[in-house]
């Protein structure tokens, strides 16, 4: 069930002080104003200047003006968010943004932040789910975005994740607060924008309750994801780190794939494609003699055999 901004904020109880990732857009503006209403003097703002468009300087100026009026300390991080070959622009910007938010939260103010608040909302969650479906994602992808997690010694929150985008703008307008609109949000070359502009209105017309029902599916997937992780943790204790090939061979193919994904992500920070993982499992099953070698492309590196163990390296 979608909530109003006020209802969502009533259930938001972060450790203080809290930093708000503030872009100047409607969503982060609503989050900043709502946090200041509840915890005056305990709220800080971080603006990430990506330098990817001409309007970026105007966004920063708006954020400085707003924070000065609210008496909210503001830190601005300038990052080079250009993507590398083989990396999507969206992924590159996201990685730079999270790194900048983490650094600023720890070092930019007179005390480190205990919590970080991000302004993604219910429509963002649906977009993430639909993107995952379009890419054939598994349970982890279908779980979409988490409302709360720990990272880099901080608590991270998405308190507006159950609030619909139109309700956020309506809440701001009722308060007489302004914001800036990012012109790239209307650029149809981005898949997420096409979903927002073309697909969500159709879903609204055909399935008026789609935000609630899709969010319920995300929660079910998140529970399944948690079970997969717990099983992977148990299996990893059995196969070891690095995993012993013979121990991997004793697992069913599903459990083997599950523990391999978990090991690769937790130890090396990579997520193999389905085809890469399937090829690796074939090599593992065929590895029955001392001289049998494994050399398989995984992510931006390779899985290899080192004695009785499976290893991964980045050349």
mmCIF file of C-alpha atoms in Angstrom:
data_model
loop_
_atom_site.group_PDB
_atom_site.id
_atom_site.type_symbol
_atom_site.label_atom_id
_atom_site.label_comp_id
_atom_site.label_asym_id
_atom_site.label_seq_id
_atom_site.Cartn_x
_atom_site.Cartn_y
_atom_site.Cartn_z
ATOM 1 C CA UNK A 1 0.000 0.000 0.000
ATOM 2 C CA UNK A 2 1.454 3.362 -1.020
ATOM 3 C CA UNK A 3 1.872 5.968 1.707
ATOM 4 C CA UNK A 4 1.792 9.738 1.892
ATOM 5 C CA UNK A 5 5.036 11.588 2.551
ATOM 6 C CA UNK A 6 3.927 12.297 6.129
ATOM 7 C CA UNK A 7 3.023 8.643 6.750
ATOM 8 C CA UNK A 8 6.357 7.444 5.375
ATOM 9 C CA UNK A 9 8.303 9.914 7.515
ATOM 10 C CA UNK A 10 6.472 8.818 10.665
ATOM 11 C CA UNK A 11 8.021 5.354 10.315
ATOM 12 C CA UNK A 12 11.498 6.697 9.448
ATOM 13 C CA UNK A 13 13.701 6.547 12.545
ATOM 14 C CA UNK A 14 17.352 6.932 11.524
ATOM 15 C CA UNK A 15 20.304 7.257 13.847
ATOM 16 C CA UNK A 16 21.250 10.938 13.990
ATOM 17 C CA UNK A 17 22.806 12.963 12.520
ATOM 18 C CA UNK A 18 21.389 12.099 9.100
ATOM 19 C CA UNK A 19 22.676 13.204 5.705
ATOM 20 C CA UNK A 20 20.292 13.628 2.781
ATOM 21 C CA UNK A 21 21.537 12.975 -0.744
ATOM 22 C CA UNK A 22 20.231 16.210 -2.234
ATOM 23 C CA UNK A 23 20.119 16.706 -6.005
ATOM 24 C CA UNK A 24 17.720 19.647 -5.987
ATOM 25 C CA UNK A 25 15.010 17.607 -7.730
ATOM 26 C CA UNK A 26 11.499 17.103 -6.391
ATOM 27 C CA UNK A 27 12.147 13.806 -4.611
ATOM 28 C CA UNK A 28 15.263 14.796 -2.686
ATOM 29 C CA UNK A 29 13.773 18.243 -2.002
ATOM 30 C CA UNK A 30 10.760 16.637 -0.332
ATOM 31 C CA UNK A 31 13.020 14.353 1.675
ATOM 32 C CA UNK A 32 15.223 17.237 2.804
ATOM 33 C CA UNK A 33 12.295 19.425 3.882
ATOM 34 C CA UNK A 34 10.611 16.521 5.668
ATOM 35 C CA UNK A 35 13.792 15.638 7.558
ATOM 36 C CA UNK A 36 14.386 19.250 8.579
ATOM 37 C CA UNK A 37 10.818 19.433 9.907
ATOM 38 C CA UNK A 38 11.430 16.408 12.136
ATOM 39 C CA UNK A 39 15.057 16.857 13.197
ATOM 40 C CA UNK A 40 16.104 20.509 12.984
ATOM 41 C CA UNK A 41 19.818 20.899 13.585
ATOM 42 C CA UNK A 42 20.452 17.191 12.973
ATOM 43 C CA UNK A 43 20.145 17.195 9.169
ATOM 44 C CA UNK A 44 22.954 17.678 6.655
ATOM 45 C CA UNK A 45 22.893 17.659 2.856
ATOM 46 C CA UNK A 46 25.278 16.297 0.245
ATOM 47 C CA UNK A 47 25.060 17.332 -3.397
ATOM 48 C CA UNK A 48 26.966 15.383 -6.043
ATOM 49 C CA UNK A 49 27.923 17.493 -9.067
ATOM 50 C CA UNK A 50 28.358 14.974 -11.892
ATOM 51 C CA UNK A 51 29.513 17.509 -14.464
ATOM 52 C CA UNK A 52 27.642 15.661 -17.198
ATOM 53 C CA UNK A 53 25.362 18.459 -18.392
ATOM 54 C CA UNK A 54 25.268 22.227 -18.744
ATOM 55 C CA UNK A 55 22.585 22.612 -16.063
ATOM 56 C CA UNK A 56 24.758 21.012 -13.359
ATOM 57 C CA UNK A 57 26.055 24.360 -12.091
ATOM 58 C CA UNK A 58 22.494 25.669 -11.795
ATOM 59 C CA UNK A 59 21.519 22.569 -9.775
ATOM 60 C CA UNK A 60 24.364 23.246 -7.353
ATOM 61 C CA UNK A 61 23.404 26.923 -7.022
ATOM 62 C CA UNK A 62 19.797 25.972 -6.243
ATOM 63 C CA UNK A 63 20.945 23.481 -3.590
ATOM 64 C CA UNK A 64 23.185 26.084 -1.957
ATOM 65 C CA UNK A 65 20.361 28.629 -1.845
ATOM 66 C CA UNK A 66 17.861 26.159 -0.388
ATOM 67 C CA UNK A 67 20.234 24.804 2.250
ATOM 68 C CA UNK A 68 21.228 28.322 3.301
ATOM 69 C CA UNK A 69 17.564 29.215 3.779
ATOM 70 C CA UNK A 70 16.980 26.045 5.812
ATOM 71 C CA UNK A 71 20.243 26.490 7.764
ATOM 72 C CA UNK A 72 21.294 23.005 6.657
ATOM 73 C CA UNK A 73 25.048 22.436 6.234
ATOM 74 C CA UNK A 74 25.768 21.421 2.634
ATOM 75 C CA UNK A 75 28.727 19.554 1.169
ATOM 76 C CA UNK A 76 29.229 19.513 -2.603
ATOM 77 C CA UNK A 77 31.247 16.756 -4.271
ATOM 78 C CA UNK A 78 32.470 17.303 -7.830
ATOM 79 C CA UNK A 79 33.032 13.973 -9.593
ATOM 80 C CA UNK A 80 34.016 12.855 -13.068
ATOM 81 C CA UNK A 81 31.118 10.500 -13.784
ATOM 82 C CA UNK A 82 32.006 9.635 -17.382
ATOM 83 C CA UNK A 83 31.642 5.943 -18.102
ATOM 84 C CA UNK A 84 34.386 3.617 -19.282
ATOM 85 C CA UNK A 85 34.233 1.273 -22.261
ATOM 86 C CA UNK A 86 31.767 -1.524 -21.581
ATOM 87 C CA UNK A 87 30.107 0.365 -18.713
ATOM 88 C CA UNK A 88 26.682 1.993 -18.948
ATOM 89 C CA UNK A 89 26.460 5.742 -18.238
ATOM 90 C CA UNK A 90 23.842 5.068 -15.558
ATOM 91 C CA UNK A 91 26.028 2.515 -13.762
ATOM 92 C CA UNK A 92 29.073 4.786 -13.896
ATOM 93 C CA UNK A 93 27.142 7.745 -12.473
ATOM 94 C CA UNK A 94 25.654 5.570 -9.722
ATOM 95 C CA UNK A 95 29.033 4.197 -8.645
ATOM 96 C CA UNK A 96 30.602 7.660 -8.550
ATOM 97 C CA UNK A 97 27.610 9.028 -6.667
ATOM 98 C CA UNK A 98 27.711 6.376 -3.924
ATOM 99 C CA UNK A 99 31.449 6.756 -3.502
ATOM 100 C CA UNK A 100 31.125 10.534 -3.212
ATOM 101 C CA UNK A 101 28.240 10.311 -0.746
ATOM 102 C CA UNK A 102 30.197 7.931 1.455
ATOM 103 C CA UNK A 103 33.328 10.079 1.485
ATOM 104 C CA UNK A 104 31.462 13.313 2.141
ATOM 105 C CA UNK A 105 29.358 11.793 4.921
ATOM 106 C CA UNK A 106 32.498 10.699 6.737
ATOM 107 C CA UNK A 107 34.714 13.745 6.210
ATOM 108 C CA UNK A 108 32.858 16.886 5.076
ATOM 109 C CA UNK A 109 31.173 17.915 8.326
ATOM 110 C CA UNK A 110 32.292 18.523 11.897
ATOM 111 C CA UNK A 111 31.189 14.981 12.779
ATOM 112 C CA UNK A 112 30.646 11.856 10.704
ATOM 113 C CA UNK A 113 27.108 11.028 9.686
ATOM 114 C CA UNK A 114 25.353 8.081 11.319
ATOM 115 C CA UNK A 115 22.794 7.684 8.540
ATOM 116 C CA UNK A 116 22.297 8.459 4.860
ATOM 117 C CA UNK A 117 18.843 9.062 3.367
ATOM 118 C CA UNK A 118 18.154 8.593 -0.347
ATOM 119 C CA UNK A 119 15.012 9.802 -2.089
ATOM 120 C CA UNK A 120 13.992 6.923 -4.364
ATOM 121 C CA UNK A 121 10.227 6.406 -4.349
ATOM 122 C CA UNK A 122 7.593 3.855 -5.354
ATOM 123 C CA UNK A 123 7.781 4.695 -9.062
ATOM 124 C CA UNK A 124 11.571 4.287 -8.990
ATOM 125 C CA UNK A 125 11.046 0.865 -7.417
ATOM 126 C CA UNK A 126 8.670 -0.174 -10.202
ATOM 127 C CA UNK A 127 11.098 1.090 -12.846
ATOM 128 C CA UNK A 128 13.878 -0.957 -11.247
ATOM 129 C CA UNK A 129 11.695 -4.071 -11.209
ATOM 130 C CA UNK A 130 10.695 -3.648 -14.856
ATOM 131 C CA UNK A 131 14.327 -3.112 -15.869
ATOM 132 C CA UNK A 132 15.260 -6.297 -14.038
ATOM 133 C CA UNK A 133 12.486 -8.228 -15.788
ATOM 134 C CA UNK A 134 13.568 -6.891 -19.180
ATOM 135 C CA UNK A 135 17.084 -8.202 -18.534
ATOM 136 C CA UNK A 136 15.977 -11.641 -17.353
ATOM 137 C CA UNK A 137 17.201 -11.018 -13.806
ATOM 138 C CA UNK A 138 16.957 -13.585 -11.042
ATOM 139 C CA UNK A 139 15.584 -13.220 -7.545
ATOM 140 C CA UNK A 140 18.213 -10.673 -6.487
ATOM 141 C CA UNK A 141 17.300 -8.356 -9.366
ATOM 142 C CA UNK A 142 13.551 -8.784 -8.863
ATOM 143 C CA UNK A 143 13.932 -7.766 -5.234
ATOM 144 C CA UNK A 144 14.748 -4.305 -6.653
ATOM 145 C CA UNK A 145 15.843 -1.679 -4.121
ATOM 146 C CA UNK A 146 16.175 -2.164 -0.369
ATOM 147 C CA UNK A 147 14.567 0.248 2.060
ATOM 148 C CA UNK A 148 17.390 -0.128 4.606
ATOM 149 C CA UNK A 149 20.910 -1.546 4.617
ATOM 150 C CA UNK A 150 24.364 -1.038 6.122
ATOM 151 C CA UNK A 151 27.333 0.147 4.106
ATOM 152 C CA UNK A 152 30.698 1.708 4.935
ATOM 153 C CA UNK A 153 29.890 2.021 8.624
ATOM 154 C CA UNK A 154 26.610 3.873 8.053
ATOM 155 C CA UNK A 155 22.912 3.082 8.011
ATOM 156 C CA UNK A 156 21.390 3.759 4.583
ATOM 157 C CA UNK A 157 17.677 4.394 4.099
ATOM 158 C CA UNK A 158 15.119 4.979 1.376
ATOM 159 C CA UNK A 159 12.246 6.352 3.495
ATOM 160 C CA UNK A 160 10.064 7.365 0.515
ATOM 161 C CA UNK A 161 10.147 3.966 -1.196
ATOM 162 C CA UNK A 162 6.405 3.453 -0.566
ATOM 163 C CA UNK A 163 5.398 6.947 -1.739
ATOM 164 C CA UNK A 164 4.197 7.526 -5.325
ATOM 165 C CA UNK A 165 6.011 10.176 -7.347
ATOM 166 C CA UNK A 166 2.884 12.331 -7.946
ATOM 167 C CA UNK A 167 2.229 12.425 -4.192
ATOM 168 C CA UNK A 168 5.736 13.734 -3.540
ATOM 169 C CA UNK A 169 5.272 16.641 -5.923
ATOM 170 C CA UNK A 170 1.818 17.343 -4.501
ATOM 171 C CA UNK A 171 3.289 17.461 -0.989
ATOM 172 C CA UNK A 172 5.949 19.967 -2.065
ATOM 173 C CA UNK A 173 3.416 22.135 -3.886
ATOM 174 C CA UNK A 174 1.157 22.192 -0.819
ATOM 175 C CA UNK A 175 4.094 23.555 1.193
ATOM 176 C CA UNK A 176 4.955 26.096 -1.502
ATOM 177 C CA UNK A 177 8.444 24.635 -1.971
ATOM 178 C CA UNK A 178 10.263 24.670 -5.299
ATOM 179 C CA UNK A 179 12.714 22.327 -6.954
ATOM 180 C CA UNK A 180 14.658 21.935 -10.183
ATOM 181 C CA UNK A 181 13.796 19.541 -12.997
ATOM 182 C CA UNK A 182 16.615 17.579 -14.580
ATOM 183 C CA UNK A 183 16.198 17.884 -18.394
ATOM 184 C CA UNK A 184 17.746 14.435 -18.907
ATOM 185 C CA UNK A 185 14.672 12.901 -17.223
ATOM 186 C CA UNK A 186 12.811 13.537 -20.487
ATOM 187 C CA UNK A 187 15.521 11.988 -22.677
ATOM 188 C CA UNK A 188 14.012 8.866 -24.235
ATOM 189 C CA UNK A 189 17.432 7.422 -25.061
ATOM 190 C CA UNK A 190 17.553 6.106 -21.485
ATOM 191 C CA UNK A 191 15.549 2.938 -20.898
ATOM 192 C CA UNK A 192 14.481 4.018 -17.423
ATOM 193 C CA UNK A 193 13.034 7.237 -18.859
ATOM 194 C CA UNK A 194 11.090 5.344 -21.506
ATOM 195 C CA UNK A 195 9.611 3.157 -18.772
ATOM 196 C CA UNK A 196 8.624 6.230 -16.754
ATOM 197 C CA UNK A 197 7.238 8.235 -19.643
ATOM 198 C CA UNK A 198 5.647 5.541 -21.794
ATOM 199 C CA UNK A 199 5.034 2.394 -19.758
ATOM 200 C CA UNK A 200 3.959 3.605 -16.298
ATOM 201 C CA UNK A 201 0.996 5.611 -17.647
ATOM 202 C CA UNK A 202 -0.267 2.490 -19.428
ATOM 203 C CA UNK A 203 0.118 0.423 -16.265
ATOM 204 C CA UNK A 204 -1.758 3.099 -14.349
ATOM 205 C CA UNK A 205 -4.635 2.853 -16.804
ATOM 206 C CA UNK A 206 -4.767 -0.957 -16.967
ATOM 207 C CA UNK A 207 -3.748 -1.844 -13.379
ATOM 208 C CA UNK A 208 -4.536 1.149 -11.130
ATOM 209 C CA UNK A 209 -3.063 -0.655 -8.088
ATOM 210 C CA UNK A 210 0.154 -1.656 -9.868
ATOM 211 C CA UNK A 211 2.411 0.201 -7.418
ATOM 212 C CA UNK A 212 1.068 -1.837 -4.511
ATOM 213 C CA UNK A 213 0.996 -5.214 -6.257
ATOM 214 C CA UNK A 214 4.404 -4.823 -7.919
ATOM 215 C CA UNK A 215 5.913 -3.700 -4.622
ATOM 216 C CA UNK A 216 4.471 -6.838 -3.002
ATOM 217 C CA UNK A 217 6.271 -8.955 -5.608
ATOM 218 C CA UNK A 218 9.503 -7.107 -4.807
ATOM 219 C CA UNK A 219 9.065 -7.941 -1.121
ATOM 220 C CA UNK A 220 8.481 -11.628 -1.928
ATOM 221 C CA UNK A 221 11.614 -11.644 -4.083
ATOM 222 C CA UNK A 222 13.574 -9.945 -1.301
ATOM 223 C CA UNK A 223 12.572 -12.719 1.103
ATOM 224 C CA UNK A 224 13.659 -15.358 -1.406
ATOM 225 C CA UNK A 225 16.923 -13.476 -1.923
ATOM 226 C CA UNK A 226 17.561 -13.555 1.822
ATOM 227 C CA UNK A 227 16.983 -17.310 1.908
ATOM 228 C CA UNK A 228 19.381 -17.779 -1.019
ATOM 229 C CA UNK A 229 22.042 -15.772 0.789
ATOM 230 C CA UNK A 230 21.611 -17.713 4.015
ATOM 231 C CA UNK A 231 21.950 -21.011 2.143
ATOM 232 C CA UNK A 232 24.996 -19.679 0.275
ATOM 233 C CA UNK A 233 26.628 -18.685 3.562
ATOM 234 C CA UNK A 234 26.140 -22.216 4.881
ATOM 235 C CA UNK A 235 27.462 -23.803 1.688
ATOM 236 C CA UNK A 236 30.443 -21.449 1.597
ATOM 237 C CA UNK A 237 31.442 -22.671 5.054
ATOM 238 C CA UNK A 238 31.491 -26.183 3.571
ATOM 239 C CA UNK A 239 33.319 -25.516 0.296
ATOM 240 C CA UNK A 240 35.679 -22.940 1.800
ATOM 241 C CA UNK A 241 37.232 -19.700 0.564
ATOM 242 C CA UNK A 242 38.591 -20.143 -2.017
ATOM 243 C CA UNK A 243 36.132 -22.929 -2.860
ATOM 244 C CA UNK A 244 37.437 -26.484 -3.075
ATOM 245 C CA UNK A 245 36.510 -27.966 -6.448
ATOM 246 C CA UNK A 246 35.667 -31.403 -5.075
ATOM 247 C CA UNK A 247 33.363 -29.850 -2.472
ATOM 248 C CA UNK A 248 31.623 -27.829 -5.183
ATOM 249 C CA UNK A 249 31.061 -31.011 -7.171
ATOM 250 C CA UNK A 250 29.112 -32.503 -4.255
ATOM 251 C CA UNK A 251 26.458 -29.791 -4.438
ATOM 252 C CA UNK A 252 23.426 -29.803 -6.702
ATOM 253 C CA UNK A 253 23.811 -27.549 -9.720
ATOM 254 C CA UNK A 254 21.380 -25.005 -8.238
ATOM 255 C CA UNK A 255 23.190 -24.816 -4.902
ATOM 256 C CA UNK A 256 26.526 -24.766 -6.674
ATOM 257 C CA UNK A 257 25.438 -21.799 -8.802
ATOM 258 C CA UNK A 258 24.076 -20.049 -5.730
ATOM 259 C CA UNK A 259 27.262 -20.381 -3.691
ATOM 260 C CA UNK A 260 29.452 -19.427 -6.660
ATOM 261 C CA UNK A 261 27.459 -16.230 -7.208
ATOM 262 C CA UNK A 262 27.699 -15.403 -3.513
ATOM 263 C CA UNK A 263 31.454 -16.094 -3.346
ATOM 264 C CA UNK A 264 32.200 -14.054 -6.454
ATOM 265 C CA UNK A 265 30.147 -11.084 -5.278
ATOM 266 C CA UNK A 266 31.305 -11.070 -1.657
ATOM 267 C CA UNK A 267 34.983 -11.807 -2.314
ATOM 268 C CA UNK A 268 35.610 -10.200 -5.704
ATOM 269 C CA UNK A 269 32.676 -7.821 -6.217
ATOM 270 C CA UNK A 270 31.578 -9.315 -9.539
ATOM 271 C CA UNK A 271 28.318 -10.742 -10.838
ATOM 272 C CA UNK A 272 28.761 -13.240 -13.700
ATOM 273 C CA UNK A 273 26.269 -13.536 -16.518
ATOM 274 C CA UNK A 274 24.097 -16.628 -16.715
ATOM 275 C CA UNK A 275 26.110 -17.905 -19.696
ATOM 276 C CA UNK A 276 29.436 -17.363 -17.904
ATOM 277 C CA UNK A 277 28.258 -19.164 -14.788
ATOM 278 C CA UNK A 278 26.851 -22.056 -16.812
ATOM 279 C CA UNK A 279 30.187 -22.477 -18.616
ATOM 280 C CA UNK A 280 32.085 -22.406 -15.325
ATOM 281 C CA UNK A 281 29.843 -25.101 -13.861
ATOM 282 C CA UNK A 282 30.470 -27.330 -16.885
ATOM 283 C CA UNK A 283 34.215 -26.967 -16.345
ATOM 284 C CA UNK A 284 33.887 -27.682 -12.631
ATOM 285 C CA UNK A 285 31.908 -30.866 -13.265
ATOM 286 C CA UNK A 286 34.462 -32.020 -15.862
ATOM 287 C CA UNK A 287 37.411 -31.344 -13.550
ATOM 288 C CA UNK A 288 38.122 -34.949 -12.438
ATOM 289 C CA UNK A 289 41.885 -35.314 -12.903
ATOM 290 C CA UNK A 290 44.874 -33.553 -11.362
ATOM 291 C CA UNK A 291 45.938 -32.076 -14.690
ATOM 292 C CA UNK A 292 42.530 -30.749 -15.686
ATOM 293 C CA UNK A 293 42.619 -26.964 -15.974
ATOM 294 C CA UNK A 294 39.901 -24.320 -15.632
ATOM 295 C CA UNK A 295 40.077 -20.964 -17.404
ATOM 296 C CA UNK A 296 36.726 -19.226 -17.752
ATOM 297 C CA UNK A 297 35.778 -15.602 -18.388
ATOM 298 C CA UNK A 298 33.819 -14.183 -15.437
ATOM 299 C CA UNK A 299 32.943 -10.508 -15.264
ATOM 300 C CA UNK A 300 36.044 -8.490 -16.075
ATOM 301 C CA UNK A 301 38.404 -11.322 -15.046
ATOM 302 C CA UNK A 302 38.814 -15.085 -15.189
ATOM 303 C CA UNK A 303 38.072 -18.084 -12.996
ATOM 304 C CA UNK A 304 41.015 -20.506 -12.881
ATOM 305 C CA UNK A 305 42.050 -23.662 -11.104
ATOM 306 C CA UNK A 306 44.823 -23.409 -8.522
ATOM 307 C CA UNK A 307 45.554 -26.874 -7.253
ATOM 308 C CA UNK A 308 42.401 -28.251 -5.622
ATOM 309 C CA UNK A 309 40.791 -24.804 -5.437
ATOM 310 C CA UNK A 310 38.850 -22.446 -7.687
ATOM 311 C CA UNK A 311 40.272 -18.946 -7.912
ATOM 312 C CA UNK A 312 39.508 -15.696 -9.760
ATOM 313 C CA UNK A 313 41.852 -13.023 -11.018
ATOM 314 C CA UNK A 314 41.749 -9.766 -12.930
ATOM 315 C CA UNK A 315 44.527 -9.722 -15.581
#
